CSV table of C-alpha atoms in Angstrom, one decimal:
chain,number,residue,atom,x,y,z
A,133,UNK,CA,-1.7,3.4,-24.4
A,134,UNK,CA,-2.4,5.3,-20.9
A,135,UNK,CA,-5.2,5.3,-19.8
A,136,UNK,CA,-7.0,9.0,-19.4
A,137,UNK,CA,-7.3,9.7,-15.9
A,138,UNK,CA,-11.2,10.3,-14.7
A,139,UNK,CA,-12.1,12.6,-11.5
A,140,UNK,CA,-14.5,9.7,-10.8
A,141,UNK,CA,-11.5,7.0,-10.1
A,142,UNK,CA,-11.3,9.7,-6.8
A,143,UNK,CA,-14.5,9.9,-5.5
A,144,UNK,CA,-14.4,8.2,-2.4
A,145,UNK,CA,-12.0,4.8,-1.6
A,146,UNK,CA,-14.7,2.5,-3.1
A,147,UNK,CA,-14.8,4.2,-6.7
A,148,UNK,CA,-11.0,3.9,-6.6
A,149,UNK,CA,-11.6,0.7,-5.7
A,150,UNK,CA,-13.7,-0.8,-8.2
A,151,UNK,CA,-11.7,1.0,-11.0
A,152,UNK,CA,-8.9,-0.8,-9.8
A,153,UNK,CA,-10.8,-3.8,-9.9
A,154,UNK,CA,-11.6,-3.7,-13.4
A,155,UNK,CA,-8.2,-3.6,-15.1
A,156,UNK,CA,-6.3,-6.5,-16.0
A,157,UNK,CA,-3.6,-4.5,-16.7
A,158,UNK,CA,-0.2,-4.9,-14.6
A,159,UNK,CA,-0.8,-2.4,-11.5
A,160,UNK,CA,1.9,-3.1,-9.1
A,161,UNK,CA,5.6,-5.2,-10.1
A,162,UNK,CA,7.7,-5.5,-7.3
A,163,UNK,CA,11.4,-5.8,-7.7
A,164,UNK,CA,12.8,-7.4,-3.8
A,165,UNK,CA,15.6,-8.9,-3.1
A,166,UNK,CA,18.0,-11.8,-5.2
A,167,UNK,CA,16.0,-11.4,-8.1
A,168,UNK,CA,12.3,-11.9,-6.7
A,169,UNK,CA,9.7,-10.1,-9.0
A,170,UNK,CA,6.4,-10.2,-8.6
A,171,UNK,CA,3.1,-8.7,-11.1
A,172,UNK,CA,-0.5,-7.8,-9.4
A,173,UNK,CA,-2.8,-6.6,-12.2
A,174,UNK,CA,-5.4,-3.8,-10.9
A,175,UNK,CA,-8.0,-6.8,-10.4
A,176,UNK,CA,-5.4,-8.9,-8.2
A,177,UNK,CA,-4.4,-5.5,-6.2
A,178,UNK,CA,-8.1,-5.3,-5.4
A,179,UNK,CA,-8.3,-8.1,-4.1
A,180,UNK,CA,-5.7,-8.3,-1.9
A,181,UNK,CA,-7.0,-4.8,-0.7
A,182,UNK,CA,-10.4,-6.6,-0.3
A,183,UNK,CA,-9.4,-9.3,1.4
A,184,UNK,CA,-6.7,-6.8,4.2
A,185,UNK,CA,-10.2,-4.6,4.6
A,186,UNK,CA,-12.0,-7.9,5.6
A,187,UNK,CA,-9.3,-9.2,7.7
A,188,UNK,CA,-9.6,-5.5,9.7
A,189,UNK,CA,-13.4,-5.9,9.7
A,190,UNK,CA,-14.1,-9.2,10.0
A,191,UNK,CA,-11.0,-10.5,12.3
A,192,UNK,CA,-10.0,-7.3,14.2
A,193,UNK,CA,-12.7,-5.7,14.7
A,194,UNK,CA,-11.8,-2.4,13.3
A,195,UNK,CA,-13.9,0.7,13.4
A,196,UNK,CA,-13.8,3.9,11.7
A,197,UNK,CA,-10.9,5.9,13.8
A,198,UNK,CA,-9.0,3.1,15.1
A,199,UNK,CA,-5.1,3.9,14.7
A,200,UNK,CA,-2.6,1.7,12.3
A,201,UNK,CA,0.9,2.2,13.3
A,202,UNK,CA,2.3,1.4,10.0
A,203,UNK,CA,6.0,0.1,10.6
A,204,UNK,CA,6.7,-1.8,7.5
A,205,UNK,CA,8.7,0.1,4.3
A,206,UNK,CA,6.6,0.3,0.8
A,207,UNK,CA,6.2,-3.1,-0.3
A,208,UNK,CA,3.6,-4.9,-2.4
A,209,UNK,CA,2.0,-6.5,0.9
A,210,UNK,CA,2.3,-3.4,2.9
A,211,UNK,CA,1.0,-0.9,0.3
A,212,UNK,CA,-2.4,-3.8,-0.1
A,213,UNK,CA,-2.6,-4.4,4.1
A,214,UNK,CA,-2.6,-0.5,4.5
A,215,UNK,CA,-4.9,0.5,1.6
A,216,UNK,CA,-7.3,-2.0,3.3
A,217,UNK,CA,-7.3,-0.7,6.4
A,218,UNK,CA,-8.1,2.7,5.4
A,219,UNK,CA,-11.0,1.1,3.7
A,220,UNK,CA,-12.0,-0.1,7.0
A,221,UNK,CA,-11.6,3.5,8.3
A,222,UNK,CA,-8.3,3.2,10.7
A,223,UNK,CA,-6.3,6.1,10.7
A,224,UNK,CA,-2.6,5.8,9.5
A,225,UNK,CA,0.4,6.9,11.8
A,226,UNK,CA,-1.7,9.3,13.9
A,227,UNK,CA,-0.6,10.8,16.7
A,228,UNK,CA,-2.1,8.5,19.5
A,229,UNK,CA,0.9,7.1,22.6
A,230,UNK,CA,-0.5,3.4,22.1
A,231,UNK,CA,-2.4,2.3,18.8
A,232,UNK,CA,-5.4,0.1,17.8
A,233,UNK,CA,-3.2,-1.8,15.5
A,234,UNK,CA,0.7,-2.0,14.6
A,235,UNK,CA,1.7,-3.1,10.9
A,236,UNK,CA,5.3,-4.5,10.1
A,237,UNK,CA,7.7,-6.8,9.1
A,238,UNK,CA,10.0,-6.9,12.3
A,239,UNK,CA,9.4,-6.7,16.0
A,240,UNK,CA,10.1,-3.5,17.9
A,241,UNK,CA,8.7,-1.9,21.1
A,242,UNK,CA,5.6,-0.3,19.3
A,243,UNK,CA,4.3,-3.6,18.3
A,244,UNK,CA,3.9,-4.4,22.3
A,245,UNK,CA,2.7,-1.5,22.9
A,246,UNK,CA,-0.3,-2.0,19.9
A,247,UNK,CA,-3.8,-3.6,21.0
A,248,UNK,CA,-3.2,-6.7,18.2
A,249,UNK,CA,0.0,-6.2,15.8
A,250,UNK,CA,0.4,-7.7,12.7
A,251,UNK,CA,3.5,-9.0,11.5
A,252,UNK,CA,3.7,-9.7,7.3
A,253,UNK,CA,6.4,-11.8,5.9
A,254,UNK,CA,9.1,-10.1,3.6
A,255,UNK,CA,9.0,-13.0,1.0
A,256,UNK,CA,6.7,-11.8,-2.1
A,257,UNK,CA,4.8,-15.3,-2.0
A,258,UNK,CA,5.1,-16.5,1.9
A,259,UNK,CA,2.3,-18.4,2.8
A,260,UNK,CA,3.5,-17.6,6.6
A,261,UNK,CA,5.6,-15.2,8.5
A,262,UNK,CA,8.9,-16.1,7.7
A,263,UNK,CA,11.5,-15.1,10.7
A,264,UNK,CA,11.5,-16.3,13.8
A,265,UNK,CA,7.8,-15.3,15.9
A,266,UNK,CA,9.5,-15.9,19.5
A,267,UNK,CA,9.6,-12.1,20.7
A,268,UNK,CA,5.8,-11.5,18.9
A,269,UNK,CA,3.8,-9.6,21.5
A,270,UNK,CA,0.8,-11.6,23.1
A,271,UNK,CA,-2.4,-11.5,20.4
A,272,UNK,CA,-0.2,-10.9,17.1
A,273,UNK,CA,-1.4,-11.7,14.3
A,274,UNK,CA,0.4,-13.9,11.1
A,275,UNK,CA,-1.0,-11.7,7.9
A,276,UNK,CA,0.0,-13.9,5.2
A,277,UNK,CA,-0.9,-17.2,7.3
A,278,UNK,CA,-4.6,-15.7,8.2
A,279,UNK,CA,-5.2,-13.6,4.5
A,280,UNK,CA,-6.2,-16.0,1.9
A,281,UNK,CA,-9.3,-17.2,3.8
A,282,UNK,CA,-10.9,-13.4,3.7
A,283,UNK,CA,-13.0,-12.8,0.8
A,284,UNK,CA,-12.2,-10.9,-2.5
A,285,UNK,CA,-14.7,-8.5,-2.4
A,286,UNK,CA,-15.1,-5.8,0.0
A,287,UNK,CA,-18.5,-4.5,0.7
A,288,UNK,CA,-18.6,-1.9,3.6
A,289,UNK,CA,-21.3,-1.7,5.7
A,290,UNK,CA,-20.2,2.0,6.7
A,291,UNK,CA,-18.2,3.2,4.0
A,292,UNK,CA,-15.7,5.4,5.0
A,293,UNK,CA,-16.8,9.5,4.5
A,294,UNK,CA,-15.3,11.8,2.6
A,295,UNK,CA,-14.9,13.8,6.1
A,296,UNK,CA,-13.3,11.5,7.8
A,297,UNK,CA,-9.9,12.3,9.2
A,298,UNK,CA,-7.3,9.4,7.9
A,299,UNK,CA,-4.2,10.6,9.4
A,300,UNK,CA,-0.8,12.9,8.9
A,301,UNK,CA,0.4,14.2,5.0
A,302,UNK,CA,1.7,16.9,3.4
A,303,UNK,CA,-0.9,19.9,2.0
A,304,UNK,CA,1.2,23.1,0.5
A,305,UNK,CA,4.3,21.9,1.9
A,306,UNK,CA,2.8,21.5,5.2
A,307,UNK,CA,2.5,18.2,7.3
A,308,UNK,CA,-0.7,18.1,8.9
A,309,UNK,CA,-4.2,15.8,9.3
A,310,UNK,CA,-6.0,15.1,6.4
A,311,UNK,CA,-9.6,14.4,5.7
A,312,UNK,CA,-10.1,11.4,2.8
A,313,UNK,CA,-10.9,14.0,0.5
A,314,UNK,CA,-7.8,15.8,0.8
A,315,UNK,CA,-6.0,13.1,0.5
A,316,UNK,CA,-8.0,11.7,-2.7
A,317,UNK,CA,-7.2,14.9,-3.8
A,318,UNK,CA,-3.2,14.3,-3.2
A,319,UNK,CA,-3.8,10.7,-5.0
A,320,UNK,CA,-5.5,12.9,-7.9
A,321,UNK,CA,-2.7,15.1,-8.5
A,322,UNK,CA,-0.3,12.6,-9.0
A,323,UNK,CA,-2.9,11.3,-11.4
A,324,UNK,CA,-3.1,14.0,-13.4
A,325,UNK,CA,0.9,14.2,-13.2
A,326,UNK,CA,1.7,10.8,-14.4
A,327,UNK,CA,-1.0,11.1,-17.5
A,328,UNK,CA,1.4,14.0,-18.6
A,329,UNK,CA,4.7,11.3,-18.8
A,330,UNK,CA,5.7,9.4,-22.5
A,331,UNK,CA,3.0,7.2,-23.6
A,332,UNK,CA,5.5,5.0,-24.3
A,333,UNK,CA,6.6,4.3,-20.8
A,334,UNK,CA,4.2,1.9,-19.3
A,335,UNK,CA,5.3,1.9,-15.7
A,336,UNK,CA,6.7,4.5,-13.0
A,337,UNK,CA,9.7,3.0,-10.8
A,338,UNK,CA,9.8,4.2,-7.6
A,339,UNK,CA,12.8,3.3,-5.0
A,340,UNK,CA,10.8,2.1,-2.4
A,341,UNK,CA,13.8,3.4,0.7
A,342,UNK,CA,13.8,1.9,4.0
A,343,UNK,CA,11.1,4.4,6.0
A,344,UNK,CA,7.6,3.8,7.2
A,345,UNK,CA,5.1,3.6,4.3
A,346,UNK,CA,3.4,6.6,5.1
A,347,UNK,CA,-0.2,8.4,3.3
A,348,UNK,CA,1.8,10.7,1.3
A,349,UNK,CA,3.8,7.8,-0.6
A,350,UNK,CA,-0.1,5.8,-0.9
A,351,UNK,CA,-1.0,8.9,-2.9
A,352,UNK,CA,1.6,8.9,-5.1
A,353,UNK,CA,0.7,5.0,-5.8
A,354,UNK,CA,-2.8,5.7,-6.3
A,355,UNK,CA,-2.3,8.5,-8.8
A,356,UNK,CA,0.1,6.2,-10.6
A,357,UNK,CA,-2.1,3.0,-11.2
A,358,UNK,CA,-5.3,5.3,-11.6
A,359,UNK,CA,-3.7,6.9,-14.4
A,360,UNK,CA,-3.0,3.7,-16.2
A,361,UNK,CA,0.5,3.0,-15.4
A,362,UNK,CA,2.2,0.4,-13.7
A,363,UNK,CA,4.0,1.3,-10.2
A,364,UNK,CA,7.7,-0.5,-10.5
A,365,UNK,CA,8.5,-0.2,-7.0
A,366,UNK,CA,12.2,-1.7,-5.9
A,367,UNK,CA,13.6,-2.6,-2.7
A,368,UNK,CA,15.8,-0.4,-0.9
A,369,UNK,CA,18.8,-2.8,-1.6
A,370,UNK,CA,17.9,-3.3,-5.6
A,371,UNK,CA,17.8,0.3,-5.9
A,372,UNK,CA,21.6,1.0,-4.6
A,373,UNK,CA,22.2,-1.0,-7.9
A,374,UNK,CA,22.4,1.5,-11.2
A,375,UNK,CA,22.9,-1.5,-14.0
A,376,UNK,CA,19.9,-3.3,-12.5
A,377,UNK,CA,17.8,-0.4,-12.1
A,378,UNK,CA,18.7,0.0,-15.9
A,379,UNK,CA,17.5,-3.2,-16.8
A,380,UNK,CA,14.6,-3.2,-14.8
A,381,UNK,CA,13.8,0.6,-16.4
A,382,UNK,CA,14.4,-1.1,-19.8
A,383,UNK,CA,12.4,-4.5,-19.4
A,384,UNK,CA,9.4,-3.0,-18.0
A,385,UNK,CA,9.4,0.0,-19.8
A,386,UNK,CA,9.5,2.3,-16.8
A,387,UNK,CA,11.3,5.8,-15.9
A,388,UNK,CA,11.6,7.7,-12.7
A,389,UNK,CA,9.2,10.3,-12.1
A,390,UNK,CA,11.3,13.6,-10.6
């Protein structure tokens, strides 16, 4: 049975956080592809979450307005490495010439142009970046080589404010910078959305498209795990498939949300 959605799973990142952390319930499957699947529970999301915010903190450096250039699509390891660093306070896509930080799965001129960039592997269990790191900008960074050292549990020193400005979404049909609050308040709406779909249905599927995972999409994932569902997110080349999609609907007992 879903789960009835609570204003307090909003209150700020860490609240979200350690509701996410409590649920043993399956919280994000990931469809990629030739068949690779793979199920986080809300606990195991949080900690990968946990241990991306550390990596920011503890390895990078990050402080509260430094700029992500997020490059990567949704995936399970983007949607955890981004999440993180909002926790550590960067600010996602924002408008600056040159980030603090450039997030993605393949080289391109931003990631040179990026104080450290941080390349994650496409495989849903690499241990290691997993094409070939020749043209990697001076001062990369291997995500899945350096993550599993960083600690489970993320305790901010100077958690991030309600106030604080997080990046670019879209308010009233209009793209423009959000605080954390407004965005919370995005994530809460889809909440509230998702609590009103069949009981029955246990996940969402969402097609997870080839463009940069961007805040408005990490709202939409927020709302859906907070409100007790499962987000069945597929690669961009599993979802040109209708029969799979079908099965995948059917075996995880998931529907498109319109």
């Amino acid at each position: 049975m879903t789960h009835t959605p609570s204003p307090q799973n909003f209150a700020n990142l860490e609240t979200f956080s350690r509701s996410l952390a409590s649920s043993s319930r399956p919280a994000l499957i990931w469809y990629g592809p030739d068949s690779e699947r793979i199920e986080l529970s809300g606990k195991v999301t949080e900690n990968w979450i946990a241990k991306s915010a550390n990596l920011f903190v503890d390895e990078l450096d990050a402080a509260h307005g430094d700029s992500l250039d997020v490059a990567a699509p949704p995936h399970w390891r983007s949607i955890a490495a981004t999440l993180g660093a909002l926790r550590a306070g960067c600010v996602v896509n924002s408008d600056n010439e040159a980030s603090t930080f450039w997030l993605g799965f393949d080289v391109d001129d931003r990631a040179a142009e990026a104080e450290t960039a941080v390349f994650m592997a496409r495989g849903a269990l690499a241990m290691s970046y997993d094409q070939e790191v020749q043209q990697w900008p001076d001062d990369s960074l291997d995500y899945c080589a350096e993550i599993r050292s960083f600690g489970d549990l993320f305790d901010p020193i100077d958690a991030v404010m309600g106030s604080h400005r997080i990046g670019r979404a879209v308010v009233n049909g209009a793209y423009q910078t959000v605080t954390l609050n407004e965005w919370l308040e995005l994530a809460s709406s889809w909440c509230d959305r998702v609590a009103q779909t069949d009981d029955d249905r246990q996940g969402i599927m969402v097609d997870a498209g080839s463009q940069p995972l961007n805040l408005d999409f990490l709202a939409r994932v927020c709302g859906i795990v907070a409100a007790g569902k499962a987000l069945v997110l597929v690669d961009s080349s599993v979802g040109r498939h209708e029969e799979r999609l079908a099965t995948i609907a059917s075996e995880e007992k998931a529907e498109f949300l319109d």
